XYZ file of C-alpha atoms in Angstrom:
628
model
C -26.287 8.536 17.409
C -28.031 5.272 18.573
C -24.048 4.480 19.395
C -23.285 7.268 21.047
C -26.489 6.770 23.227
C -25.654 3.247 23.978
C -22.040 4.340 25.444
C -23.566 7.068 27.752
C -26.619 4.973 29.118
C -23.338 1.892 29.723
C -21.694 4.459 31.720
C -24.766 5.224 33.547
C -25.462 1.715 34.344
C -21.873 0.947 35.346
C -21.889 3.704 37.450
C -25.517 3.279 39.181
C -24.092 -0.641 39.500
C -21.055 0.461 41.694
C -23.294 2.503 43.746
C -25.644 -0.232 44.212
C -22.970 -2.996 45.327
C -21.120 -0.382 47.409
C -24.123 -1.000 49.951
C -23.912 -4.631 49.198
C -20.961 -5.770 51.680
C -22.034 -9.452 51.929
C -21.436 -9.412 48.069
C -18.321 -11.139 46.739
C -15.501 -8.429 47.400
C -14.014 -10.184 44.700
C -16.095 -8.248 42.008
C -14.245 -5.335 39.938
C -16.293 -2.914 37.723
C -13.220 -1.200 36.400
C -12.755 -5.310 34.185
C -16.319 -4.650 33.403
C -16.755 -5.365 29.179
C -19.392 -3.128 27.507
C -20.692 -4.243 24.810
C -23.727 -1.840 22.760
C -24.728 -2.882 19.782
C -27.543 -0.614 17.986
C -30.674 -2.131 18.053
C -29.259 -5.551 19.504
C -30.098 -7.921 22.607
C -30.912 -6.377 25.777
C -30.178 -3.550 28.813
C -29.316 -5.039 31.839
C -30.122 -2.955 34.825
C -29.513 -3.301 38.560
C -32.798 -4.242 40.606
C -33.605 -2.766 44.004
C -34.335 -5.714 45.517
C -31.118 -5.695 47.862
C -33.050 -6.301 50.293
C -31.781 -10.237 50.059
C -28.587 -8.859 49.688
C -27.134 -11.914 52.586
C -28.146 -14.976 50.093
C -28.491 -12.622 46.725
C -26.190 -13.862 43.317
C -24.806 -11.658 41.162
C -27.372 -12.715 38.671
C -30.853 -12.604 40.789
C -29.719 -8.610 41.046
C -30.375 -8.387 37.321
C -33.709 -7.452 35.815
C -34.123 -7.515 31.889
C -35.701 -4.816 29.413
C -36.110 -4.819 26.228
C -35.008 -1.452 24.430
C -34.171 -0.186 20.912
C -30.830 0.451 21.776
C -28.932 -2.507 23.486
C -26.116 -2.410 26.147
C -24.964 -5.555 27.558
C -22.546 -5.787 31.705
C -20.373 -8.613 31.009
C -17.936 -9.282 33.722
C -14.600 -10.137 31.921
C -11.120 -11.590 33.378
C -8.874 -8.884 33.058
C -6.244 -11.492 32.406
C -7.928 -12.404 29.460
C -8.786 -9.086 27.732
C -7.050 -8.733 24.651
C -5.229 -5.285 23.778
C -3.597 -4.797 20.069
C -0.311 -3.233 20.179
C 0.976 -0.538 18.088
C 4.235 -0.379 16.547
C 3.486 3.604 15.976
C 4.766 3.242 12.202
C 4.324 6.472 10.539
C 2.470 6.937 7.648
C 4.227 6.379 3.919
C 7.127 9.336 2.564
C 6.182 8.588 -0.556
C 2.145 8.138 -0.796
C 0.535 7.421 -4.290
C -0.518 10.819 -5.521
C 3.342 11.657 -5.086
C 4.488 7.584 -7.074
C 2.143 9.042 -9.700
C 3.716 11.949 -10.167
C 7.096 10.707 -11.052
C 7.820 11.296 -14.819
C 11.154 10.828 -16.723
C 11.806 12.794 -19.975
C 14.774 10.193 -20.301
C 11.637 7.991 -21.374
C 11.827 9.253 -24.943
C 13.044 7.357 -28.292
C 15.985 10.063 -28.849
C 17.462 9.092 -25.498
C 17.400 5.632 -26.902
C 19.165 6.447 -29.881
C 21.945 8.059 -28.127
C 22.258 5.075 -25.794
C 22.350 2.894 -28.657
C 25.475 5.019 -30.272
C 27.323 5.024 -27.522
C 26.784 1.515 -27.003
C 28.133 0.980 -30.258
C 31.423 2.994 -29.357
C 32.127 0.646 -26.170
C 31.516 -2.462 -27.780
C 34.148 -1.559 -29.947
C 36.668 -0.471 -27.201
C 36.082 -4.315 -25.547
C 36.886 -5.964 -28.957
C 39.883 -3.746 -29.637
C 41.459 -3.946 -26.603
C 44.205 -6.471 -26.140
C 46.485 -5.866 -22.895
C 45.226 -8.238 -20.487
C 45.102 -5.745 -17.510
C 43.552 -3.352 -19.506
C 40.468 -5.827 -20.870
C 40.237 -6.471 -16.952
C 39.863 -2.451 -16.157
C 37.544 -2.002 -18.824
C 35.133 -4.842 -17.347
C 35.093 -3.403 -13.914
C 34.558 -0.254 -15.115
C 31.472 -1.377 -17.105
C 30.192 -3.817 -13.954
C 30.370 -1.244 -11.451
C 29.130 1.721 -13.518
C 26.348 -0.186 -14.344
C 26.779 -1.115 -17.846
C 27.970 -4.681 -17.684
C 24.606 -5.602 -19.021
C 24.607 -4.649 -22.464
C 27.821 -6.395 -22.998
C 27.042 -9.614 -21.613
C 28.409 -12.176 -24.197
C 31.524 -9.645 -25.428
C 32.414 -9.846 -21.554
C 31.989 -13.660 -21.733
C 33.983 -14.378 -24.484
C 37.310 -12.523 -23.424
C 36.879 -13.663 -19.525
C 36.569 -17.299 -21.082
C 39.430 -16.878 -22.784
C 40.940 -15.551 -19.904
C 40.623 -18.480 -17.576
C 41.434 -20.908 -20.131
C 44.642 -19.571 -20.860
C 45.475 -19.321 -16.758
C 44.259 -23.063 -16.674
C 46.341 -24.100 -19.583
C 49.496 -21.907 -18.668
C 49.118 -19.963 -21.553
C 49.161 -16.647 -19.980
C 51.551 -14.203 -20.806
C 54.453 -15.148 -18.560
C 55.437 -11.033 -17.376
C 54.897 -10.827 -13.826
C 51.566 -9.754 -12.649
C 51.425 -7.529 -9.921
C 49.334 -7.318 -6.613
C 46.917 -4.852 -8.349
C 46.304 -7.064 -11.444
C 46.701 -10.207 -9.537
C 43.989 -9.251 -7.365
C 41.396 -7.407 -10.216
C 41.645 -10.596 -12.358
C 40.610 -13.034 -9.386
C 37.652 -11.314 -8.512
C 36.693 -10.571 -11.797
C 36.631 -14.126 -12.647
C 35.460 -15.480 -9.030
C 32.338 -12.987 -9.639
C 31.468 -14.509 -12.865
C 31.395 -17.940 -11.400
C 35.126 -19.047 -12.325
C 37.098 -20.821 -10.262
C 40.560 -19.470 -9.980
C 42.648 -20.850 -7.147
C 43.681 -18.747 -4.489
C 47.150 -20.071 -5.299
C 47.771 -17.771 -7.238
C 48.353 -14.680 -4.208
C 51.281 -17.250 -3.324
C 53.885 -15.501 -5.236
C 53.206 -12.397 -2.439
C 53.364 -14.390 0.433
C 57.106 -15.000 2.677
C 57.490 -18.721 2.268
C 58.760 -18.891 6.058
C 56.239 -17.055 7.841
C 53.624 -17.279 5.319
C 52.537 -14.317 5.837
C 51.854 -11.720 3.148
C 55.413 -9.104 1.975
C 55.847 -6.077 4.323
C 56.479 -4.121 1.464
C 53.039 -4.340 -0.376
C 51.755 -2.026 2.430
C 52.846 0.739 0.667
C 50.720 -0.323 -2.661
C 47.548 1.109 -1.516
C 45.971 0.448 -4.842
C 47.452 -2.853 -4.853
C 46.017 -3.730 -1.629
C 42.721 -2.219 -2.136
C 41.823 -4.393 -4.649
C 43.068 -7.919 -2.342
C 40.938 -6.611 -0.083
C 37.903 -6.688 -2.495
C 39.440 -9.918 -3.555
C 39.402 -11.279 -0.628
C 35.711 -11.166 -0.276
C 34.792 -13.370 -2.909
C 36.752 -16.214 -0.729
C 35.022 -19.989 -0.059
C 35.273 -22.213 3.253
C 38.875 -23.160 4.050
C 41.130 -20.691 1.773
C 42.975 -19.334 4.831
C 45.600 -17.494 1.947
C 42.826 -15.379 1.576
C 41.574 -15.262 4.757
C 44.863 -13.855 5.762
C 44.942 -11.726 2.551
C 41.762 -10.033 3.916
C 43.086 -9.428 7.963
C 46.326 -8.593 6.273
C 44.798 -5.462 3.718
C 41.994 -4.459 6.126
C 44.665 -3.102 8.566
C 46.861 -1.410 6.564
C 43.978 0.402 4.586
C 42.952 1.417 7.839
C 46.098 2.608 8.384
C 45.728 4.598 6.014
C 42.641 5.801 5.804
C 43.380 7.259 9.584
C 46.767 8.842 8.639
C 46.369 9.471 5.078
C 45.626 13.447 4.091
C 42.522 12.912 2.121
C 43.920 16.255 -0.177
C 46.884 14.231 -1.809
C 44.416 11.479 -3.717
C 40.940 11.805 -2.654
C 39.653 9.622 -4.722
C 42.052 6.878 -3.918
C 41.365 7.946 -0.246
C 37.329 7.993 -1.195
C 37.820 4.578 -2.817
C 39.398 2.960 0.406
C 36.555 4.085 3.127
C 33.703 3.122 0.599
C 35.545 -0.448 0.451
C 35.953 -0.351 4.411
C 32.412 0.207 5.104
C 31.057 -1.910 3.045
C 33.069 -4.315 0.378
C 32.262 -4.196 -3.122
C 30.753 -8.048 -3.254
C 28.596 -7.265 -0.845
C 27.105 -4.067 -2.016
C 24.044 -3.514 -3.757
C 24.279 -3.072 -7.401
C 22.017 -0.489 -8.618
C 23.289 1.831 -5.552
C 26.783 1.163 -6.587
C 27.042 2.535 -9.764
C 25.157 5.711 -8.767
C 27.672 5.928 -6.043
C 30.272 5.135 -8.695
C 28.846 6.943 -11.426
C 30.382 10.577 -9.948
C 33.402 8.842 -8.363
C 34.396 7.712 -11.950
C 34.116 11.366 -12.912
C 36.743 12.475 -10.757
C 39.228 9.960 -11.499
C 42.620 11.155 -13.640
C 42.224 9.151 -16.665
C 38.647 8.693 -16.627
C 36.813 7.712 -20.436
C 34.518 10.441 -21.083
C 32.664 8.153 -23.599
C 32.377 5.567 -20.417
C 30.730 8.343 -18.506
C 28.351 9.981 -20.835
C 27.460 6.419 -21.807
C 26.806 5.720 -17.568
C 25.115 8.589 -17.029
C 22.161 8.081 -19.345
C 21.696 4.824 -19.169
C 21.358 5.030 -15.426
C 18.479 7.676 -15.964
C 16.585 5.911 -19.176
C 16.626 2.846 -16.443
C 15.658 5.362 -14.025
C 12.755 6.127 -16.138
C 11.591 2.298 -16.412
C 11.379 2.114 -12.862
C 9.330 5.063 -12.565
C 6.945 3.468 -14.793
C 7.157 0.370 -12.775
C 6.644 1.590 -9.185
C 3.685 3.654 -10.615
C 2.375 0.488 -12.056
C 2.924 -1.113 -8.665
C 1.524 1.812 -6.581
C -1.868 1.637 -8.757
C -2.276 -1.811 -7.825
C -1.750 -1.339 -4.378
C -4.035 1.317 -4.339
C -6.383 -0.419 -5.522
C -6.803 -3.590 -3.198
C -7.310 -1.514 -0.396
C -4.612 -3.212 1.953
C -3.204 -0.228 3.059
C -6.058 1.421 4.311
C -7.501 -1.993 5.766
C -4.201 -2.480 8.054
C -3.647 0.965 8.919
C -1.754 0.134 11.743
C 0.854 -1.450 9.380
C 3.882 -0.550 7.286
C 2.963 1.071 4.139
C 5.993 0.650 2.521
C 5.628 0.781 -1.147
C 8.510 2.833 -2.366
C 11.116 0.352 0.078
C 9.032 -3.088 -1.077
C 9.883 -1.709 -4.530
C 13.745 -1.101 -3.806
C 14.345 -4.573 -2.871
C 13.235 -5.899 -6.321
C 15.201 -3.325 -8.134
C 18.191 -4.652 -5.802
C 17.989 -7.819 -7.043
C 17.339 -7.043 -10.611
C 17.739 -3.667 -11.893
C 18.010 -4.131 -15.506
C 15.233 -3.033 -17.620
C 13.987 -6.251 -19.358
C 12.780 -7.552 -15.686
C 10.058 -4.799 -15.363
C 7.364 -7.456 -14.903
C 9.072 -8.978 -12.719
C 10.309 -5.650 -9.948
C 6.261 -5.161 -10.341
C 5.105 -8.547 -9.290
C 7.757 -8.766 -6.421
C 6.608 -5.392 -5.289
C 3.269 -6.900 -4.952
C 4.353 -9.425 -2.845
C 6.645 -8.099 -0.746
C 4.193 -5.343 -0.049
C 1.491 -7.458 1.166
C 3.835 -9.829 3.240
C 5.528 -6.843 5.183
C 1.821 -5.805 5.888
C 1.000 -9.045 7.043
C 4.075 -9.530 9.232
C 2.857 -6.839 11.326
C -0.612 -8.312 11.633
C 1.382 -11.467 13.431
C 3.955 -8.961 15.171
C 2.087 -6.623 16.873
C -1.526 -6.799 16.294
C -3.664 -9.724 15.931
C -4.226 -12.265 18.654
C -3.046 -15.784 19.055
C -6.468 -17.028 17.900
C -6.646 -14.912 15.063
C -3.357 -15.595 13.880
C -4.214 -19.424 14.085
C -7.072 -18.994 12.445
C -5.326 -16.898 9.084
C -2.181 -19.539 8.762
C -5.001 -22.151 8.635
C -6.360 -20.164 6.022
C -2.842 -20.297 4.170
C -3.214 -23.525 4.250
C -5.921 -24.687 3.135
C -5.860 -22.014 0.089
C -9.016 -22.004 -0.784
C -11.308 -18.579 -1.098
C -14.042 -19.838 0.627
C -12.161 -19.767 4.080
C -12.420 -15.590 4.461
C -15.917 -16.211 6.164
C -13.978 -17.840 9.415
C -11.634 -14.287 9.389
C -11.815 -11.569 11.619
C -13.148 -8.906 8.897
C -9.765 -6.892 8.892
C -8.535 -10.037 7.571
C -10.532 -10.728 4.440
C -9.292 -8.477 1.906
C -5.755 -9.135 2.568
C -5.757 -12.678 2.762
C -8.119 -12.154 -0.516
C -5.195 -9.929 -2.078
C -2.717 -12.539 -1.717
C -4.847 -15.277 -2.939
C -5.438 -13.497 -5.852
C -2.023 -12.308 -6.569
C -0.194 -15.341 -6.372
C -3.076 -16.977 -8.779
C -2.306 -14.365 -11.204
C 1.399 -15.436 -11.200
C 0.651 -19.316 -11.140
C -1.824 -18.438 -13.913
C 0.944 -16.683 -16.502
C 3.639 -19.279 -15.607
C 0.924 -21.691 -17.067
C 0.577 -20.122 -19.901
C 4.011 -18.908 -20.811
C 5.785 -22.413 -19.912
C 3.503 -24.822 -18.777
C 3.460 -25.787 -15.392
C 1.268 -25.971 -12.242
C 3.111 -23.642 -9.918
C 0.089 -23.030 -7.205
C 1.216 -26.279 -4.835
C 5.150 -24.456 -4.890
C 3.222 -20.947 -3.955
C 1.654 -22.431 -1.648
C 4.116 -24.623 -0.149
C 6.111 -21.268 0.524
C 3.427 -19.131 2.204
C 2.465 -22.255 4.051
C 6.115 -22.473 5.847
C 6.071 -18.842 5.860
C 2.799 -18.286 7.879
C 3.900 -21.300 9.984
C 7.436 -19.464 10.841
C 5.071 -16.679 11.804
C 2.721 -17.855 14.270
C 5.810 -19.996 15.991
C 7.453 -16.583 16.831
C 3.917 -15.798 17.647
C 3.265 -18.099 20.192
C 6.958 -17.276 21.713
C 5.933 -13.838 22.230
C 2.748 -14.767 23.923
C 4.840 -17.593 25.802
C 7.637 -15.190 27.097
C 9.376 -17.541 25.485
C 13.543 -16.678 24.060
C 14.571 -19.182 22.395
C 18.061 -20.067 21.560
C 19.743 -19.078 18.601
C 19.653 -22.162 16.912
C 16.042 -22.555 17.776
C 15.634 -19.386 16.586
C 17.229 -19.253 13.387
C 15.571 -22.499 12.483
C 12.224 -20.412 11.506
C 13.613 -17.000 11.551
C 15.699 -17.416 7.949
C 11.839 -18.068 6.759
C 10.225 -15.488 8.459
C 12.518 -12.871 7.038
C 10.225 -13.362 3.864
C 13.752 -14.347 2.175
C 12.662 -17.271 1.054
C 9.362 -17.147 -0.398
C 10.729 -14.134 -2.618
C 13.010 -16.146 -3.946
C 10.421 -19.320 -4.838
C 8.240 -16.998 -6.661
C 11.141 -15.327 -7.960
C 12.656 -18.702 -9.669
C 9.196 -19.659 -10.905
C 9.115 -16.114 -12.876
C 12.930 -15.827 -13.898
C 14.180 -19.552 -14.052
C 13.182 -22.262 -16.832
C 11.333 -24.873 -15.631
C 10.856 -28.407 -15.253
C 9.574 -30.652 -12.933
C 13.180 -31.539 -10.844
C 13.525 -27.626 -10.598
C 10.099 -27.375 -8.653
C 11.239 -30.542 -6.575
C 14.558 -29.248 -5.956
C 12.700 -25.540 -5.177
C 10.360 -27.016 -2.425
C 13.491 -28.288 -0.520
C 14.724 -24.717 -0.703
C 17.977 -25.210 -2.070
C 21.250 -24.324 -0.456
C 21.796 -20.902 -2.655
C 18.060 -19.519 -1.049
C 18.771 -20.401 2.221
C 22.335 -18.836 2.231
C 20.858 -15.924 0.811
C 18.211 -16.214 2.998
C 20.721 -15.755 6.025
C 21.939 -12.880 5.199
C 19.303 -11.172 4.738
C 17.845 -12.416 8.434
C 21.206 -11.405 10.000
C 21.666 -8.448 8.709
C 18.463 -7.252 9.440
C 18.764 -8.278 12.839
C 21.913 -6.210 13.296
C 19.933 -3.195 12.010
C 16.639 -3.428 12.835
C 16.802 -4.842 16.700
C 17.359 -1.818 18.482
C 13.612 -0.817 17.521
C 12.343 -3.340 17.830
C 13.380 -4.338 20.977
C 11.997 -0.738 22.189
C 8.737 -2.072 20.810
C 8.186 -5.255 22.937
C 8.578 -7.700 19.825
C 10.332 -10.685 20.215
C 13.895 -11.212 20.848
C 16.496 -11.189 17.818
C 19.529 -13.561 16.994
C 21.393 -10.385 19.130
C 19.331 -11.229 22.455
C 19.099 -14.955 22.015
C 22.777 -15.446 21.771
C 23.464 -13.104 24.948
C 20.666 -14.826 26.563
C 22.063 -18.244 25.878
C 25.636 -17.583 25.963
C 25.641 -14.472 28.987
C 27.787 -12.285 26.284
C 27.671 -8.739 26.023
C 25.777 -7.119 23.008
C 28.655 -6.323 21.378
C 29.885 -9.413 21.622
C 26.799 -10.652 20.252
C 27.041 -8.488 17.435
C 30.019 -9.647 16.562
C 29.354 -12.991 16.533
C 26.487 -12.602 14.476
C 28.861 -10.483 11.954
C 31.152 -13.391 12.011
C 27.999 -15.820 10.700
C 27.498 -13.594 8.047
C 30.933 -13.612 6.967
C 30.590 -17.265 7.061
C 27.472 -17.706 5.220
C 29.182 -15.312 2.541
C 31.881 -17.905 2.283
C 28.664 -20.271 1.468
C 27.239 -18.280 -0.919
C 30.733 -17.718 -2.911
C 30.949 -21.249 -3.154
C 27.573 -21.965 -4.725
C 27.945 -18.970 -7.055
C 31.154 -21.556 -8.282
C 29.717 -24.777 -8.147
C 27.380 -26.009 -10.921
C 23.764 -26.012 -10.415
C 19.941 -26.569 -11.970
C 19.552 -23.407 -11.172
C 19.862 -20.845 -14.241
C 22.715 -18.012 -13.634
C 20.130 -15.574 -13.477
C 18.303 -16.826 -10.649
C 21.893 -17.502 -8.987
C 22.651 -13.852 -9.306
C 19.026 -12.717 -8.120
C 19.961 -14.693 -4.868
C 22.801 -13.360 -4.203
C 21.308 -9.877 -4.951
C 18.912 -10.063 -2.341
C 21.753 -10.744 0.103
C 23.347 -7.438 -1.382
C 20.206 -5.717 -1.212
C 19.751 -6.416 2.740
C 23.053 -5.233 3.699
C 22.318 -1.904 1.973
C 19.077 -1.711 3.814
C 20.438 -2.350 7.370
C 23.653 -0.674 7.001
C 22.687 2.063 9.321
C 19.098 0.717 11.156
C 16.139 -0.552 9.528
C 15.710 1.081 6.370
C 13.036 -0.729 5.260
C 10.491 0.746 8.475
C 12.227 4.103 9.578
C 12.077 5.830 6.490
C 15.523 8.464 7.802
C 17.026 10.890 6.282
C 19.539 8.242 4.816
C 16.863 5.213 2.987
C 15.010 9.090 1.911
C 18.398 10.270 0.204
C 18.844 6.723 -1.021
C 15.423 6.765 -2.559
C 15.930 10.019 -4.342
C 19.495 9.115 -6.229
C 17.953 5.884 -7.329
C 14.509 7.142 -8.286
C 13.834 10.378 -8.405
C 16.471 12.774 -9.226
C 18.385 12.029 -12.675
C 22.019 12.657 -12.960
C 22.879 15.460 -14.623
């Protein structure tokens, strides 16, 4: 009440003030009660009120018309340049699809032992199908089956073994010398490229005119056959223009005929071909792949009904697991009180949680999803303190506190700061704390080395916005590919997934070239689907806007351009996947998950923020509805 009071008697003194200087015209004309800051603070200070003495109105100041009294209830007339009141922004985010009561809820009966067992016999079956099977093309059908159905993970050394063999029979000209087609030509190189072999693209010669070098009119008419180069074609490094023209030369004839072709006489050859034109398989997100795959595989002539059954419960035991994970994550959340503190921010639990399932999926990485979740959670929340709501000085003020890292810093925060920057503090000393103990080194200077250049990136495109500033796109993409978060993912993600030794956590606090490919991609393609919005919010310009503001090119243009980088940095990334590395094959593949994971997410628009019909329908197939 004492508040309440303290507003109406401001009012009253702001408007008996106006009245006042109204009959004041010797007064400085200059003076504006509409910028006029009230500030009442219960039981506080002082109330200023207007004295009568006008009278001396020709040789009065402003401040010789104030009298003081002291009251129980304090209101305080500052006169404030308008220029330099602050007002927060709103990006108008709505609130959470999926709130915790509803994350609770989820249950999975697939959670039980007997859906183990049965997993476990058909396992048994299938690994005796891979060591059985000994035509070459059909050992290669057998492992894409398994990799994009989901179940490449259970086989992991079987798959090794006959691949190995594979390449070192190709290497050694030991391979059977019958002709391979286009179709098997093309599923064997990208088998092998995936799995970090390096098969020359030489071997797509035999298909291509030697006069023209272009690729045989007649394969046109092997849809299959050209399907898979096109998928091939994707898994192509800097400077292999054989499959460069492989790609140009099966994108337009699939096109062909996907636009002429009457989707009745194969659909799911016809299906197959517009899934691969929308998005290629390499670049596609794993987990969502074999649901999407999952029924496809059920339609096709031929199909292995063991294969299936097999596919369809382990995707919903897994299914289960992350259940129990997001709940897991959801109480923790909960409990901090983040979400509640930044109210104005994404809460974004469910999406924070897809992207760790994106880059690892399979079950024995629960600990891992839930500490990712963690962070990415608290980072998107924290991106939208520096996007749209805090001020310059309290943004300086928080990356200071990043880096410094120490607790006792909260008491120079704005209070809406404390608990998260007390959140994150705590969170990434519970992860340097159990890398301590389970291998034995100091990981808090790599943490916070990370959020350091993180919070850094931020305030930079902090101070542009303030600025007016656009800055080119080099300029731009210089802190941007840090601000995207990318990167300090994947530093806490090595130091939970990778072995360690010191040279690793050198090489890590360079950021080495497979994070910062990855890294790309996933600022890029979230540019392409998130700048519309965010545009329409007043945040600052994206890679999109800098290059037409640099260049003067349209935004399609500008688009594709920016499409173009990504297809280069893709190149990048295929070559690292090939080259060797400290890195452990895990954390490789993690990487270059994330990269999958982000073109999922801004296929259609920002699917991490907008929560539409399509991220909703994405959410349900991977975590909420099992398949039948």
């Amino acid at each position: 009440m004492c508040i309440n009071a303290c507003g109406f008697l401001c009012n009253l003194v702001i408007s008996y003030a106006q009245q006042v200087f109204d009959k004041i015209p010797s007064l400085d004309q200059g003076l504006n009660f509409s910028s006029m800051a009230l500030i009442h603070r219960p039981c506080a200070l002082s109330i200023s009120t207007i004295s009568s003495q006008h009278q001396q109105r020709n040789h009065t100041s402003f401040s010789s018309l104030i009298s003081k009294t002291f009251v129980p209830c304090t209101i305080k007339c500052v006169i404030v340049d308008p220029e330099k009141i602050f007002v927060r922004r709103s990006a108008n985010y709505q609130p959470p699809v999926w709130d915790h009561n509803y994350i609770q809820s989820l249950n999975s009966e697939y959670s039980g032992g007997s859906y183990v067992e049965q997993t476990n016999k058909l396992k048994g079956e299938v690994k005796m199908m891979l060591n059985k099977v000994v035509d070459h093309v059909e050992q290669l059908e057998l492992i894409d089956t398994l990799q994009r159905l989901g179940l490449s993970y259970h086989f992991e050394e079987d798959i090794k073994r006959i691949v190995d063999t594979m390449y070192h029979n190709i290497q050694n000209n030991k391979q059977s010398k019958r002709e391979m087609n286009l179709y098997a030509t093309s599923l064997e190189f990208r088998i092998l490229r995936q799995r970090g072999y390096n098969l020359n693209q030489e071997v797509f010669r035999s298909f291509v005119q030697d006069d023209s070098g272009n690729f045989m009119a007649f394969l046109r008419d092997d849809i299959k056959g050209m399907l898979h180069l096109y998928e091939a074609s994707f898994l192509m490094v800097g400077g292999e223009t054989i499959l460069e023209d492989a790609k140009d030369f099966a994108s337009k004839h699939l096109e062909e005929y996907v636009k002429n072709k009457n989707r009745d006489q194969d659909h799911v050859l016809y299906e197959l071909v517009s899934h691969a034109l929308e998005l290629p398989l390499h670049w596609r997100m794993l987990r969502l792949e074999a649901r999407w795959f999952i029924d496809v595989y059920g339609k096709t002539r031929g199909m292995n009904p063991t294969l299936l059954k097999f596919a369809k419960l382990d995707f919903n035991i897994v299914q289960a697991e992350h259940q129990k994970d997001v709940r897991l994550a959801s109480r923790w959340w909960r409990s901090t009180g983040v979400g509640e503190t930044l109210s104005f921010a994404r809460d974004r639990l469910m999406e924070n949680f897809l992207w760790s399932v994106g880059m690892a999926f399979e079950p024995h990485f629960g600990y891992y999803r839930r500490m990712e979740t963690r962070l990415h959670a608290l980072l998107t929340a924290l991106d939208d303190v520096y996007d749209v709501y805090g001020s310059l000085d309290e943004l300086e003020l928080f990356t200071d506190a990043i880096q410094r890292w120490k607790v006792n810093v909260i008491e120079e925060l704005p209070d809406y700061m404390r608990i998260p920057f007390f959140t994150l503090y705590n969170a990434m000393n519970e992860v340097a704390f159990n890398v301590l103990k389970e291998k034995g080194f100091h990981v808090v200077p790599c943490l916070k080395k990370a959020l350091a250049d993180l919070f850094r990136c931020y305030l930079s495109e902090a101070k542009w916005f303030y600025s007016g500033y656009t800055p080119t796109l080099e300029e731009y993409m210089k802190e941007s590919w840090i601000s995207v978060v990318a990167p300090t993912m994947l530093v806490h993600t090595c130091l939970i997934t990778n072995p360690l030794s010191n040279d690793i956590l050198k090489n890590l606090a360079k950021y080495p070239d497979i994070l910062r490919y990855s890294s790309m991609i996933v600022r890029l393609a979230d540019d392409l689907g998130t700048s519309p919005d965010e545009i329409k919010r007043g945040d600052n310009p994206k890679s999109i806007q800098c290059y037409m503001h640099e260049t003067g090119a349209s935004e399609e243009e500008a688009r594709q351009h920016i499409r173009h980088l990504i297809s280069e940095t893709w190149k990048k990334i295929n070559a690292e996947k090939l080259a060797d590395s400290d890195f452990s094959p895990i954390f490789i593949d993690i990487a270059i998950n994330l990269a999958r994971t982000a073109q999922i997410v801004y296929l259609y628009g920002d699917g991490h923020a907008s929560q539409d019909n399509q991220t909703r329908d994405l959410m349900k197939s991977l975590f909420i509805d099992p398949i039948s």
